[in-house]
Amino acid sequence: MDFGKAFSFPFEDADWLKKIGIAALLIFIPLLGMLWVSGWSLEITKKVIRRDPEPLADWDDFGGYLVRGFQVFIIGFVYALPIILASTCVSVIFPAAMDPNAADEAGYAAIAAMVCVYCLVIIYSILLAFVIPAALGHFANEGKFSAAFRFGEVFGLVRAAPGAYLLALVGNIIAGFIAGLGVILCAVGVVLTMAYSQAIIGHLNGQAYLEATANAAMEPVEAI
């Protein structure tokens, strides 16, 4: 896995400024903008998996990117449902734990339950950071929304290349820092660095998927 390539590849494209610039402009659009850019990032993942020599996707399919961006949002939401449910449980348990009128045993039990829920949320959140890139890579490769929810295959990808998905996670964190650096340059800097960070994430997810399929002795399947 070429970690550094994910950060340098956009600038190897002759039209990188136009492609990143369009992504940056779209981010200004509330809600829909990030969906468009998420779909564009997924296209980069697909191009990396296909070993396209120019993986920085062009903006020639606005409608398709918007649809796939919404699908990316749904995938993240579904995988995050256990965290949402756990947070709901904590909101119910917390008043009981803090109630001064509750019996000591009940209060301690509520506090213990709340701590257990928080620990499970932390563990699941770490797992999610590995699994979602694998789910997105599977979706990008097969072109089928259902591929992201073939849980056995998705977890199999993570098991096949945990190191690659760890690097993808590290890269995602670095990309987040890069996106935040744009604050120094005000609004224009923010959207430019956010667009660039989405390109990085797309490339890393594609690389991790390639390594996982290679380790599992599976060839990426051409989309139908």
mmCIF file of C-alpha atoms in Angstrom:
data_model
loop_
_atom_site.group_PDB
_atom_site.id
_atom_site.type_symbol
_atom_site.label_atom_id
_atom_site.label_comp_id
_atom_site.label_asym_id
_atom_site.label_seq_id
_atom_site.Cartn_x
_atom_site.Cartn_y
_atom_site.Cartn_z
ATOM 1 C CA MET A 1 0.000 0.000 0.000
ATOM 2 C CA ASP A 2 1.480 3.320 -1.098
ATOM 3 C CA PHE A 3 0.416 5.627 1.725
ATOM 4 C CA GLY A 4 2.113 8.728 0.350
ATOM 5 C CA LYS A 5 0.525 8.269 -3.071
ATOM 6 C CA ALA A 6 -2.902 9.067 -1.629
ATOM 7 C CA PHE A 7 -1.660 12.562 -0.752
ATOM 8 C CA SER A 8 0.278 13.272 -3.947
ATOM 9 C CA PHE A 9 -1.877 11.713 -6.686
ATOM 10 C CA PRO A 10 -4.258 14.689 -7.184
ATOM 11 C CA PHE A 11 -1.376 16.949 -8.228
ATOM 12 C CA GLU A 12 -0.234 14.448 -10.864
ATOM 13 C CA ASP A 13 -3.457 15.112 -12.799
ATOM 14 C CA ALA A 14 -3.184 17.905 -15.359
ATOM 15 C CA ASP A 15 -6.703 19.093 -14.448
ATOM 16 C CA TRP A 16 -6.337 18.725 -10.688
ATOM 17 C CA LEU A 17 -7.124 22.380 -9.968
ATOM 18 C CA LYS A 18 -10.369 22.227 -11.955
ATOM 19 C CA LYS A 19 -11.476 18.937 -10.390
ATOM 20 C CA ILE A 20 -10.626 19.917 -6.814
ATOM 21 C CA GLY A 21 -12.020 23.406 -7.457
ATOM 22 C CA ILE A 22 -15.410 22.092 -8.587
ATOM 23 C CA ALA A 23 -15.570 19.853 -5.513
ATOM 24 C CA ALA A 24 -14.720 22.857 -3.341
ATOM 25 C CA LEU A 25 -17.444 24.985 -4.931
ATOM 26 C CA LEU A 26 -20.026 22.252 -4.415
ATOM 27 C CA ILE A 27 -19.192 22.028 -0.710
ATOM 28 C CA PHE A 28 -20.628 25.548 -0.374
ATOM 29 C CA ILE A 29 -24.062 24.095 -1.174
ATOM 30 C CA PRO A 30 -25.736 23.053 2.113
ATOM 31 C CA LEU A 31 -26.402 19.300 2.500
ATOM 32 C CA LEU A 32 -26.302 18.431 -1.196
ATOM 33 C CA GLY A 33 -22.735 19.656 -1.598
ATOM 34 C CA MET A 34 -21.206 17.048 0.693
ATOM 35 C CA LEU A 35 -23.341 14.333 -0.897
ATOM 36 C CA TRP A 36 -21.952 15.276 -4.315
ATOM 37 C CA VAL A 37 -18.380 15.248 -3.019
ATOM 38 C CA SER A 38 -18.910 11.930 -1.204
ATOM 39 C CA GLY A 39 -20.109 10.390 -4.479
ATOM 40 C CA TRP A 40 -17.068 11.865 -6.249
ATOM 41 C CA SER A 41 -14.767 10.409 -3.575
ATOM 42 C CA LEU A 42 -16.399 7.003 -4.075
ATOM 43 C CA GLU A 43 -15.679 7.287 -7.809
ATOM 44 C CA ILE A 44 -12.006 7.836 -6.941
ATOM 45 C CA THR A 45 -12.128 4.647 -4.859
ATOM 46 C CA LYS A 46 -13.561 2.789 -7.852
ATOM 47 C CA LYS A 47 -10.875 4.178 -10.194
ATOM 48 C CA VAL A 48 -8.110 3.097 -7.817
ATOM 49 C CA ILE A 49 -9.598 -0.404 -7.611
ATOM 50 C CA ARG A 50 -9.747 -0.506 -11.422
ATOM 51 C CA ARG A 51 -6.102 0.668 -11.473
ATOM 52 C CA ASP A 52 -7.007 3.696 -13.568
ATOM 53 C CA PRO A 53 -3.794 5.658 -14.316
ATOM 54 C CA GLU A 54 -5.714 8.902 -13.652
ATOM 55 C CA PRO A 55 -7.780 8.172 -10.533
ATOM 56 C CA LEU A 56 -8.771 11.782 -9.792
ATOM 57 C CA ALA A 57 -12.366 11.599 -11.025
ATOM 58 C CA ASP A 58 -13.734 14.192 -13.423
ATOM 59 C CA TRP A 59 -17.091 15.903 -12.882
ATOM 60 C CA ASP A 60 -18.905 14.266 -15.780
ATOM 61 C CA ASP A 61 -21.683 12.552 -13.826
ATOM 62 C CA PHE A 62 -23.250 15.039 -11.403
ATOM 63 C CA GLY A 63 -26.473 13.055 -11.089
ATOM 64 C CA GLY A 64 -24.679 9.776 -10.449
ATOM 65 C CA TYR A 65 -22.370 11.324 -7.858
ATOM 66 C CA LEU A 66 -25.331 12.796 -5.992
ATOM 67 C CA VAL A 67 -27.132 9.437 -5.881
ATOM 68 C CA ARG A 68 -24.021 7.567 -4.770
ATOM 69 C CA GLY A 69 -23.238 10.255 -2.208
ATOM 70 C CA PHE A 70 -26.671 9.722 -0.678
ATOM 71 C CA GLN A 71 -26.010 5.976 -0.681
ATOM 72 C CA VAL A 72 -22.696 6.591 1.108
ATOM 73 C CA PHE A 73 -24.617 8.559 3.756
ATOM 74 C CA ILE A 74 -27.116 5.703 4.185
ATOM 75 C CA ILE A 75 -24.298 3.160 4.522
ATOM 76 C CA GLY A 76 -22.674 5.214 7.268
ATOM 77 C CA PHE A 77 -26.011 5.727 9.002
ATOM 78 C CA VAL A 78 -26.905 2.016 8.995
ATOM 79 C CA TYR A 79 -23.507 0.989 10.338
ATOM 80 C CA ALA A 80 -23.750 3.692 13.017
ATOM 81 C CA LEU A 81 -27.227 2.608 14.167
ATOM 82 C CA PRO A 82 -25.892 0.641 17.182
ATOM 83 C CA ILE A 83 -24.150 3.826 18.386
ATOM 84 C CA ILE A 84 -27.349 5.831 17.914
ATOM 85 C CA LEU A 85 -29.344 3.244 19.860
ATOM 86 C CA ALA A 86 -26.701 3.081 22.592
ATOM 87 C CA SER A 87 -26.743 6.877 22.913
ATOM 88 C CA THR A 88 -30.524 6.719 23.280
ATOM 89 C CA CYS A 89 -30.114 4.172 26.070
ATOM 90 C CA VAL A 90 -27.609 6.439 27.837
ATOM 91 C CA SER A 91 -30.064 9.345 27.630
ATOM 92 C CA VAL A 92 -32.582 7.135 29.448
ATOM 93 C CA ILE A 93 -30.120 5.742 31.995
ATOM 94 C CA PHE A 94 -28.401 9.052 32.843
ATOM 95 C CA PRO A 95 -31.374 10.666 34.681
ATOM 96 C CA ALA A 96 -31.739 7.509 36.776
ATOM 97 C CA ALA A 97 -28.028 7.524 37.611
ATOM 98 C CA MET A 98 -28.131 11.177 38.678
ATOM 99 C CA ASP A 99 -31.466 11.061 40.552
ATOM 100 C CA PRO A 100 -30.705 12.001 44.197
ATOM 101 C CA ASN A 101 -33.949 10.337 45.297
ATOM 102 C CA ALA A 102 -33.027 6.942 43.861
ATOM 103 C CA ALA A 103 -31.885 4.166 46.168
ATOM 104 C CA ASP A 104 -28.109 3.747 46.329
ATOM 105 C CA GLU A 105 -28.273 0.318 44.687
ATOM 106 C CA ALA A 106 -30.380 1.611 41.810
ATOM 107 C CA GLY A 107 -28.115 4.604 41.288
ATOM 108 C CA TYR A 108 -24.957 2.468 41.278
ATOM 109 C CA ALA A 109 -26.558 0.000 38.875
ATOM 110 C CA ALA A 110 -27.520 2.834 36.535
ATOM 111 C CA ILE A 111 -23.992 4.253 36.641
ATOM 112 C CA ALA A 112 -22.484 0.812 35.985
ATOM 113 C CA ALA A 113 -24.850 0.273 33.039
ATOM 114 C CA MET A 114 -23.960 3.685 31.627
ATOM 115 C CA VAL A 115 -20.214 2.962 31.857
ATOM 116 C CA CYS A 116 -20.719 -0.401 30.136
ATOM 117 C CA VAL A 117 -22.674 1.217 27.313
ATOM 118 C CA TYR A 118 -19.974 3.864 26.831
ATOM 119 C CA CYS A 119 -17.261 1.171 26.691
ATOM 120 C CA LEU A 120 -19.220 -0.745 24.068
ATOM 121 C CA VAL A 121 -19.713 2.441 22.055
ATOM 122 C CA ILE A 122 -15.949 3.121 22.082
ATOM 123 C CA ILE A 123 -15.133 -0.444 20.990
ATOM 124 C CA TYR A 124 -17.753 -0.396 18.250
ATOM 125 C CA SER A 125 -16.617 3.045 17.040
ATOM 126 C CA ILE A 126 -13.069 1.721 16.593
ATOM 127 C CA LEU A 127 -14.404 -1.297 14.701
ATOM 128 C CA LEU A 128 -16.534 1.001 12.559
ATOM 129 C CA ALA A 129 -13.465 2.993 11.520
ATOM 130 C CA PHE A 130 -12.141 -0.195 9.885
ATOM 131 C CA VAL A 131 -15.414 -1.570 8.548
ATOM 132 C CA ILE A 132 -16.941 1.451 6.786
ATOM 133 C CA PRO A 133 -13.975 1.924 4.383
ATOM 134 C CA ALA A 134 -14.252 -1.792 3.536
ATOM 135 C CA ALA A 135 -17.999 -1.471 2.961
ATOM 136 C CA LEU A 136 -17.487 1.554 0.711
ATOM 137 C CA GLY A 137 -14.757 -0.230 -1.228
ATOM 138 C CA HIS A 138 -17.023 -3.240 -1.760
ATOM 139 C CA PHE A 139 -19.828 -0.946 -2.934
ATOM 140 C CA ALA A 140 -17.503 0.974 -5.266
ATOM 141 C CA ASN A 141 -16.111 -2.194 -6.795
ATOM 142 C CA GLU A 142 -19.363 -4.036 -7.408
ATOM 143 C CA GLY A 143 -21.526 -1.022 -8.148
ATOM 144 C CA LYS A 144 -24.327 -2.498 -6.069
ATOM 145 C CA PHE A 145 -25.674 -0.782 -2.950
ATOM 146 C CA SER A 146 -26.364 -4.179 -1.353
ATOM 147 C CA ALA A 147 -22.651 -5.073 -1.530
ATOM 148 C CA ALA A 148 -21.987 -2.692 1.383
ATOM 149 C CA PHE A 149 -24.291 -4.795 3.570
ATOM 150 C CA ARG A 150 -22.871 -8.218 2.806
ATOM 151 C CA PHE A 151 -21.456 -8.182 6.293
ATOM 152 C CA GLY A 152 -19.557 -11.458 6.016
ATOM 153 C CA GLU A 153 -17.715 -10.247 2.909
ATOM 154 C CA VAL A 154 -17.091 -6.786 4.366
ATOM 155 C CA PHE A 155 -15.664 -8.166 7.616
ATOM 156 C CA GLY A 156 -13.686 -10.641 5.533
ATOM 157 C CA LEU A 157 -11.978 -7.741 3.766
ATOM 158 C CA VAL A 158 -10.922 -6.235 7.090
ATOM 159 C CA ARG A 159 -9.638 -9.603 8.312
ATOM 160 C CA ALA A 160 -7.685 -10.071 5.083
ATOM 161 C CA ALA A 161 -5.823 -6.755 5.391
ATOM 162 C CA PRO A 162 -6.127 -5.201 8.862
ATOM 163 C CA GLY A 163 -2.853 -3.318 8.353
ATOM 164 C CA ALA A 164 -4.124 -1.706 5.158
ATOM 165 C CA TYR A 165 -7.338 -0.584 6.829
ATOM 166 C CA LEU A 166 -5.340 0.713 9.787
ATOM 167 C CA LEU A 167 -3.320 2.838 7.363
ATOM 168 C CA ALA A 168 -6.575 3.979 5.761
ATOM 169 C CA LEU A 169 -7.809 4.990 9.224
ATOM 170 C CA VAL A 170 -4.589 6.914 9.933
ATOM 171 C CA GLY A 171 -4.890 8.588 6.535
ATOM 172 C CA ASN A 172 -8.509 9.526 7.276
ATOM 173 C CA ILE A 173 -7.384 11.172 10.520
ATOM 174 C CA ILE A 174 -4.610 13.073 8.727
ATOM 175 C CA ALA A 175 -7.070 14.098 6.001
ATOM 176 C CA GLY A 176 -9.319 15.466 8.743
ATOM 177 C CA PHE A 177 -6.435 17.580 10.065
ATOM 178 C CA ILE A 178 -5.723 18.821 6.545
ATOM 179 C CA ALA A 179 -9.377 19.804 6.144
ATOM 180 C CA GLY A 180 -9.166 21.710 9.416
ATOM 181 C CA LEU A 181 -6.055 23.595 8.310
ATOM 182 C CA GLY A 182 -8.193 25.454 5.809
ATOM 183 C CA VAL A 183 -9.665 27.458 8.692
ATOM 184 C CA ILE A 184 -6.479 29.538 8.588
ATOM 185 C CA LEU A 185 -7.389 30.638 5.055
ATOM 186 C CA CYS A 186 -11.034 31.273 5.982
ATOM 187 C CA ALA A 187 -13.968 29.870 3.978
ATOM 188 C CA VAL A 188 -12.143 29.365 0.670
ATOM 189 C CA GLY A 189 -9.315 27.495 2.381
ATOM 190 C CA VAL A 190 -11.743 25.266 4.270
ATOM 191 C CA VAL A 191 -13.602 24.055 1.190
ATOM 192 C CA LEU A 192 -10.385 23.514 -0.795
ATOM 193 C CA THR A 193 -8.790 21.426 1.942
ATOM 194 C CA MET A 194 -12.058 19.547 2.525
ATOM 195 C CA ALA A 195 -12.246 18.662 -1.173
ATOM 196 C CA TYR A 196 -8.601 17.564 -1.162
ATOM 197 C CA SER A 197 -9.161 15.461 1.967
ATOM 198 C CA GLN A 198 -12.083 13.647 0.294
ATOM 199 C CA ALA A 199 -9.805 12.764 -2.629
ATOM 200 C CA ILE A 200 -7.250 11.362 -0.161
ATOM 201 C CA ILE A 201 -9.899 9.267 1.600
ATOM 202 C CA GLY A 202 -11.225 7.883 -1.683
ATOM 203 C CA HIS A 203 -7.727 6.842 -2.775
ATOM 204 C CA LEU A 204 -6.872 5.188 0.553
ATOM 205 C CA ASN A 205 -10.147 3.218 0.578
ATOM 206 C CA GLY A 206 -9.403 1.953 -2.914
ATOM 207 C CA GLN A 207 -5.847 0.933 -2.021
ATOM 208 C CA ALA A 208 -7.009 -0.896 1.108
ATOM 209 C CA TYR A 209 -9.624 -2.788 -0.899
ATOM 210 C CA LEU A 210 -7.040 -3.853 -3.481
ATOM 211 C CA GLU A 211 -4.722 -5.158 -0.779
ATOM 212 C CA ALA A 212 -7.554 -6.987 0.972
ATOM 213 C CA THR A 213 -8.721 -8.707 -2.211
ATOM 214 C CA ALA A 214 -5.130 -9.623 -3.094
ATOM 215 C CA ASN A 215 -4.538 -11.110 0.361
ATOM 216 C CA ALA A 216 -7.795 -13.032 0.155
ATOM 217 C CA ALA A 217 -6.837 -14.264 -3.341
ATOM 218 C CA MET A 218 -9.963 -12.651 -4.795
ATOM 219 C CA GLU A 219 -9.929 -10.617 -7.964
ATOM 220 C CA PRO A 220 -12.083 -7.451 -7.919
ATOM 221 C CA VAL A 221 -15.300 -8.124 -9.799
ATOM 222 C CA GLU A 222 -16.226 -5.915 -12.723
ATOM 223 C CA ALA A 223 -19.449 -4.023 -12.108
ATOM 224 C CA ILE A 224 -22.409 -5.214 -14.169
#
